[in-house]
């Protein structure tokens, strides 16, 4: 009998314990639901009140969102300051480029003042307010216009320098025989065959047969022929009515229509035609009139010497 009573009491205690646990869990769940419902109701009422502009709601909304606004403004200000610093660095770099362009323009024979993008400016540094975004954008647009004009200016300089370089390559300043000595000069002399006074229309470069003959400048071969007086002869047209002639060659390595470069081997020294021994007879003609080739060769030597001077801006 005692055992039966005890078992019944234990079963009743377990049932009460389980009922209490369920009740506690139900209470917790109900509290969570009430809390979520309250938050949702508060959020809906708050947003509705702000949208409907109910008294007091706007001030509360400003207080709630003020921290976010301050953070965004600080982030924006830091970025604007960084952009302003970078803009200042870019402007300083543009001034350096403009100064370099002016110096290079002088070498190209151009007048920098004709291409001035903006007048000079300066003055004492006085602290001022921070840049606003529209002011910063305006300054960047101005820098973009200045850089664009600077690119145009440097393009003009590049074009002029390129033209000058091309012109120099087309002027016969290269010795037609490397390291060769000059025999008979340009001008009147006693003709070695007739013994009479005659005009020598070029320079003679005595050399061994087979010595390379070099193009004194770039151009186009317009004559490659065997001449009674000049022997194996080559003429190169350099443009601007300027022609060089190479005579008495033992053999010719180019033909009419070929494009030759300055210093290119075009023939070999010989003694063909009206000649007393192996040598190159070299002539320069301008507008159909023979010129003293030594003046052109001297100009080439002067230019080469100037390029070897330390610190010379034209040094290659």
Coordinates of C-alpha atoms in Angstrom, one line a residue:
X1 CA 0.0 0.0 0.0
X2 CA 2.8 2.4 0.8
X3 CA 4.5 1.7 -2.5
X4 CA 1.4 2.5 -4.4
X5 CA 1.0 5.8 -2.7
X6 CA 4.6 6.8 -3.4
X7 CA 4.4 6.0 -7.1
X8 CA 1.2 8.0 -7.4
X9 CA 2.8 11.0 -5.7
X10 CA 5.9 10.9 -7.9
X11 CA 3.7 10.8 -11.1
X12 CA 1.7 13.7 -9.8
X13 CA 4.9 15.7 -9.0
X14 CA 6.4 15.1 -12.5
X15 CA 3.1 16.2 -14.1
X16 CA 3.2 19.4 -12.1
X17 CA 6.8 20.0 -13.0
X18 CA 6.2 19.6 -16.7
X19 CA 3.2 21.9 -16.5
X20 CA 5.3 24.6 -14.8
X21 CA 8.1 24.3 -17.5
X22 CA 5.6 24.7 -20.3
X23 CA 4.1 27.6 -18.5
X24 CA 7.5 29.3 -18.2
X25 CA 8.3 28.7 -21.8
X26 CA 5.0 30.0 -22.9
X27 CA 5.5 33.2 -20.8
X28 CA 8.9 33.8 -22.3
X29 CA 7.6 33.3 -25.9
X30 CA 4.6 35.6 -25.1
X31 CA 7.0 38.3 -23.8
X32 CA 9.1 38.1 -26.9
X33 CA 6.1 38.4 -29.1
X34 CA 4.8 41.4 -27.1
X35 CA 8.2 43.1 -27.3
X36 CA 8.5 42.6 -31.1
X37 CA 5.0 43.8 -31.6
X38 CA 5.8 46.9 -29.5
X39 CA 8.9 47.7 -31.5
X40 CA 7.0 47.3 -34.7
X41 CA 4.2 49.5 -33.5
X42 CA 6.6 52.1 -32.3
X43 CA 8.5 52.1 -35.5
X44 CA 5.3 52.4 -37.6
X45 CA 3.9 55.2 -35.4
X46 CA 7.3 57.0 -35.4
X47 CA 7.7 56.9 -39.2
X48 CA 4.1 57.8 -39.7
X49 CA 4.4 60.7 -37.3
X50 CA 7.5 62.0 -39.1
X51 CA 5.9 61.7 -42.5
X52 CA 2.7 63.4 -41.3
X53 CA 4.8 66.0 -39.4
X54 CA 3.1 65.5 -36.1
X55 CA 4.3 67.9 -33.4
X56 CA 7.6 66.8 -31.7
X57 CA 8.3 63.9 -34.1
X58 CA 10.7 65.9 -36.3
X59 CA 12.9 67.0 -33.4
X60 CA 13.1 63.4 -32.2
X61 CA 14.0 62.3 -35.7
X62 CA 16.8 64.9 -36.0
X63 CA 18.2 63.7 -32.7
X64 CA 18.1 60.1 -33.8
X65 CA 19.7 60.7 -37.2
X66 CA 22.2 63.5 -36.1
X67 CA 24.9 61.1 -35.4
X68 CA 24.7 59.5 -38.9
X69 CA 24.6 62.9 -40.6
X70 CA 27.7 64.1 -38.6
X71 CA 29.6 60.9 -39.6
X72 CA 28.7 61.3 -43.3
X73 CA 29.7 65.0 -43.2
X74 CA 33.0 64.1 -41.6
X75 CA 33.6 61.4 -44.2
X76 CA 32.7 63.8 -47.0
X77 CA 35.0 66.6 -45.6
X78 CA 37.9 64.2 -45.3
X79 CA 37.5 63.1 -48.9
X80 CA 37.2 66.7 -50.1
X81 CA 40.3 67.7 -48.2
X82 CA 42.2 64.7 -49.8
X83 CA 41.0 65.7 -53.3
X84 CA 42.0 69.3 -52.7
X85 CA 45.5 68.2 -51.7
X86 CA 45.8 66.0 -54.8
X87 CA 44.5 68.9 -56.9
X88 CA 47.2 71.2 -55.5
X89 CA 49.9 68.6 -56.3
X90 CA 48.5 68.3 -59.9
X91 CA 48.6 72.0 -60.3
X92 CA 52.2 72.2 -59.1
X93 CA 53.1 69.4 -61.6
X94 CA 51.4 71.3 -64.4
X95 CA 53.6 74.3 -63.6
X96 CA 56.7 72.2 -63.8
X97 CA 55.5 70.8 -67.2
X98 CA 54.8 74.3 -68.5
X99 CA 58.2 75.5 -67.4
X100 CA 59.9 72.5 -69.1
X101 CA 57.8 73.2 -72.2
X102 CA 59.0 76.8 -72.4
X103 CA 62.6 75.7 -72.2
X104 CA 62.1 73.1 -74.9
X105 CA 60.2 75.6 -77.0
X106 CA 63.2 77.8 -77.0
X107 CA 65.2 75.0 -78.6
X108 CA 62.5 74.5 -81.2
X109 CA 62.6 78.2 -82.1
X110 CA 59.0 78.9 -80.8
X111 CA 57.8 81.8 -78.7
X112 CA 56.3 80.4 -75.4
X113 CA 54.2 83.6 -74.8
X114 CA 52.2 82.8 -77.9
X115 CA 50.9 79.6 -76.3
X116 CA 50.5 80.9 -72.7
X117 CA 47.5 79.1 -71.2
X118 CA 46.9 81.5 -68.3
X119 CA 48.8 84.5 -66.9
X120 CA 51.1 84.1 -64.0
X121 CA 49.8 84.4 -60.4
X122 CA 51.0 84.3 -56.9
X123 CA 51.1 86.3 -53.6
X124 CA 51.4 85.7 -49.9
X125 CA 49.7 82.6 -48.4
X126 CA 46.7 83.5 -46.2
X127 CA 44.6 80.8 -44.6
X128 CA 41.1 80.6 -45.9
X129 CA 38.0 78.4 -45.7
X130 CA 37.8 74.8 -47.0
X131 CA 36.9 74.0 -50.5
X132 CA 33.3 73.1 -51.3
X133 CA 32.4 70.4 -53.7
X134 CA 31.3 72.8 -56.5
X135 CA 34.5 74.8 -56.1
X136 CA 36.6 71.7 -56.2
X137 CA 34.8 70.5 -59.3
X138 CA 35.3 73.9 -61.0
X139 CA 39.0 73.9 -60.1
X140 CA 39.4 70.3 -61.6
X141 CA 37.6 71.4 -64.8
X142 CA 40.0 74.3 -65.1
X143 CA 43.0 72.0 -64.6
X144 CA 41.6 69.7 -67.3
X145 CA 41.4 72.6 -69.7
X146 CA 44.9 73.7 -68.8
X147 CA 46.3 70.2 -69.2
X148 CA 44.6 69.9 -72.6
X149 CA 46.1 73.1 -73.8
X150 CA 49.5 72.0 -72.4
X151 CA 49.2 68.8 -74.4
X152 CA 48.5 70.8 -77.6
X153 CA 51.5 73.1 -76.8
X154 CA 53.8 70.1 -76.4
X155 CA 52.5 68.5 -79.5
X156 CA 53.4 71.7 -81.5
X157 CA 56.9 71.6 -80.0
X158 CA 57.3 67.9 -80.8
X159 CA 56.2 68.6 -84.4
X160 CA 58.6 71.4 -84.8
X161 CA 61.5 69.4 -83.3
X162 CA 60.6 66.5 -85.6
X163 CA 60.6 68.8 -88.6
X164 CA 64.0 70.2 -87.6
X165 CA 65.4 66.7 -87.1
X166 CA 64.1 65.6 -90.5
X167 CA 65.6 68.8 -92.1
X168 CA 69.0 68.0 -90.5
X169 CA 69.0 64.5 -91.8
X170 CA 68.3 65.9 -95.3
X171 CA 71.3 68.4 -95.2
X172 CA 74.6 66.9 -96.5
X173 CA 76.7 67.3 -93.4
X174 CA 78.0 63.6 -93.1
X175 CA 81.5 63.0 -94.5
X176 CA 81.1 60.9 -97.6
X177 CA 84.4 59.1 -96.8
X178 CA 84.7 58.3 -93.2
X179 CA 87.9 59.9 -91.8
X180 CA 89.0 60.8 -95.3
X181 CA 91.3 63.7 -96.0
X182 CA 90.4 66.4 -98.6
X183 CA 92.6 66.5 -101.7
X184 CA 91.5 69.2 -104.3
X185 CA 89.2 71.8 -102.7
X186 CA 86.3 73.6 -104.3
X187 CA 87.1 76.5 -106.7
X188 CA 89.5 77.3 -109.4
X189 CA 92.6 75.1 -109.7
X190 CA 95.2 73.8 -112.3
X191 CA 93.5 71.0 -114.0
X192 CA 95.5 67.8 -113.4
X193 CA 95.0 66.6 -117.0
X194 CA 95.1 69.7 -119.1
X195 CA 97.3 71.8 -116.9
X196 CA 95.1 74.8 -117.4
X197 CA 93.0 76.8 -114.9
X198 CA 89.6 75.3 -114.4
X199 CA 86.7 75.4 -111.9
X200 CA 86.6 72.4 -109.6
X201 CA 83.0 72.0 -108.7
X202 CA 83.4 69.7 -105.7
X203 CA 85.8 68.2 -103.2
X204 CA 88.2 65.3 -103.9
X205 CA 88.7 62.6 -101.2
X206 CA 91.7 60.4 -102.1
X207 CA 91.2 56.8 -100.8
X208 CA 92.0 53.3 -101.7
X209 CA 89.9 51.5 -104.3
X210 CA 86.9 49.9 -102.6
X211 CA 86.7 52.3 -99.7
X212 CA 83.0 52.7 -98.8
X213 CA 81.3 55.9 -100.0
X214 CA 78.6 57.1 -97.6
X215 CA 75.4 59.1 -98.3
X216 CA 76.0 62.6 -96.9
X217 CA 72.3 62.9 -96.1
X218 CA 69.1 61.0 -96.5
X219 CA 67.3 61.2 -99.8
X220 CA 66.2 59.5 -103.0
X221 CA 68.6 58.3 -105.7
X222 CA 67.7 60.2 -108.9
X223 CA 70.7 59.3 -111.1
X224 CA 72.8 56.1 -111.3
X225 CA 74.7 56.1 -114.5
X226 CA 78.1 55.8 -116.2
X227 CA 79.2 59.3 -117.2
X228 CA 82.2 60.1 -119.5
X229 CA 83.7 62.6 -117.1
X230 CA 82.3 61.4 -113.7
X231 CA 82.5 57.7 -114.4
X232 CA 80.3 55.6 -112.2
X233 CA 78.1 58.3 -110.7
X234 CA 75.3 58.5 -108.2
X235 CA 73.1 61.6 -107.5
X236 CA 70.8 61.8 -104.4
X237 CA 68.0 64.3 -104.2
X238 CA 67.5 65.6 -100.7
X239 CA 64.5 67.9 -101.4
X240 CA 64.4 71.7 -101.5
X241 CA 66.4 71.7 -104.8
X242 CA 69.4 70.2 -103.0
X243 CA 71.4 67.4 -104.7
X244 CA 74.6 65.6 -103.9
X245 CA 76.8 63.9 -106.5
X246 CA 79.3 61.0 -106.0
X247 CA 81.6 60.3 -108.9
X248 CA 84.4 58.0 -110.1
X249 CA 83.1 55.0 -108.1
X250 CA 84.5 51.5 -108.8
X251 CA 81.1 50.0 -108.1
X252 CA 77.6 51.3 -107.1
X253 CA 75.4 49.6 -104.6
X254 CA 72.1 51.5 -105.2
X255 CA 69.9 52.2 -108.2
X256 CA 67.6 54.9 -109.3
X257 CA 64.5 55.3 -107.1
X258 CA 66.2 53.9 -104.0
X259 CA 65.7 55.7 -100.7
X260 CA 68.9 56.1 -98.8
X261 CA 69.7 57.1 -95.2
X262 CA 72.4 59.4 -93.9
X263 CA 75.6 57.4 -93.6
X264 CA 74.4 54.5 -95.8
X265 CA 77.0 52.9 -98.0
X266 CA 76.0 53.6 -101.6
X267 CA 79.2 53.0 -103.6
X268 CA 82.9 52.2 -103.4
X269 CA 85.8 54.5 -104.2
X270 CA 87.4 54.0 -107.7
X271 CA 89.0 55.8 -110.6
X272 CA 86.4 55.6 -113.4
X273 CA 85.8 58.4 -115.8
X274 CA 88.1 61.4 -116.1
X275 CA 90.4 60.6 -113.2
X276 CA 94.1 60.3 -112.4
X277 CA 93.7 57.9 -109.5
X278 CA 91.3 56.4 -107.0
X279 CA 89.3 59.0 -105.1
X280 CA 85.7 60.3 -104.5
X281 CA 84.7 63.4 -106.3
X282 CA 81.8 64.9 -104.1
X283 CA 79.6 67.7 -105.2
X284 CA 76.6 69.7 -103.6
X285 CA 74.2 71.4 -105.9
X286 CA 71.5 73.9 -104.7
X287 CA 68.9 75.1 -107.3
X288 CA 71.2 74.0 -110.1
X289 CA 74.2 75.9 -108.8
X290 CA 77.3 74.0 -107.4
X291 CA 78.2 74.9 -103.8
X292 CA 81.3 74.4 -101.8
X293 CA 80.7 71.1 -100.0
X294 CA 83.2 72.0 -97.2
X295 CA 80.7 74.5 -95.8
X296 CA 78.1 71.8 -95.3
X297 CA 80.6 69.4 -93.8
X298 CA 81.9 72.1 -91.5
X299 CA 78.4 72.7 -90.2
X300 CA 78.1 69.0 -89.4
X301 CA 81.3 69.1 -87.5
X302 CA 80.2 72.1 -85.5
X303 CA 76.8 70.4 -84.6
X304 CA 78.6 67.2 -83.6
X305 CA 81.0 69.2 -81.4
X306 CA 78.1 71.1 -79.7
X307 CA 76.3 67.9 -78.9
X308 CA 79.4 66.5 -77.1
X309 CA 79.6 69.5 -74.8
X310 CA 78.6 68.4 -71.2
X311 CA 75.3 70.0 -70.1
X312 CA 74.3 71.0 -73.6
X313 CA 70.5 70.5 -73.9
X314 CA 70.9 69.2 -77.4
X315 CA 73.2 66.4 -76.4
X316 CA 71.7 63.1 -77.5

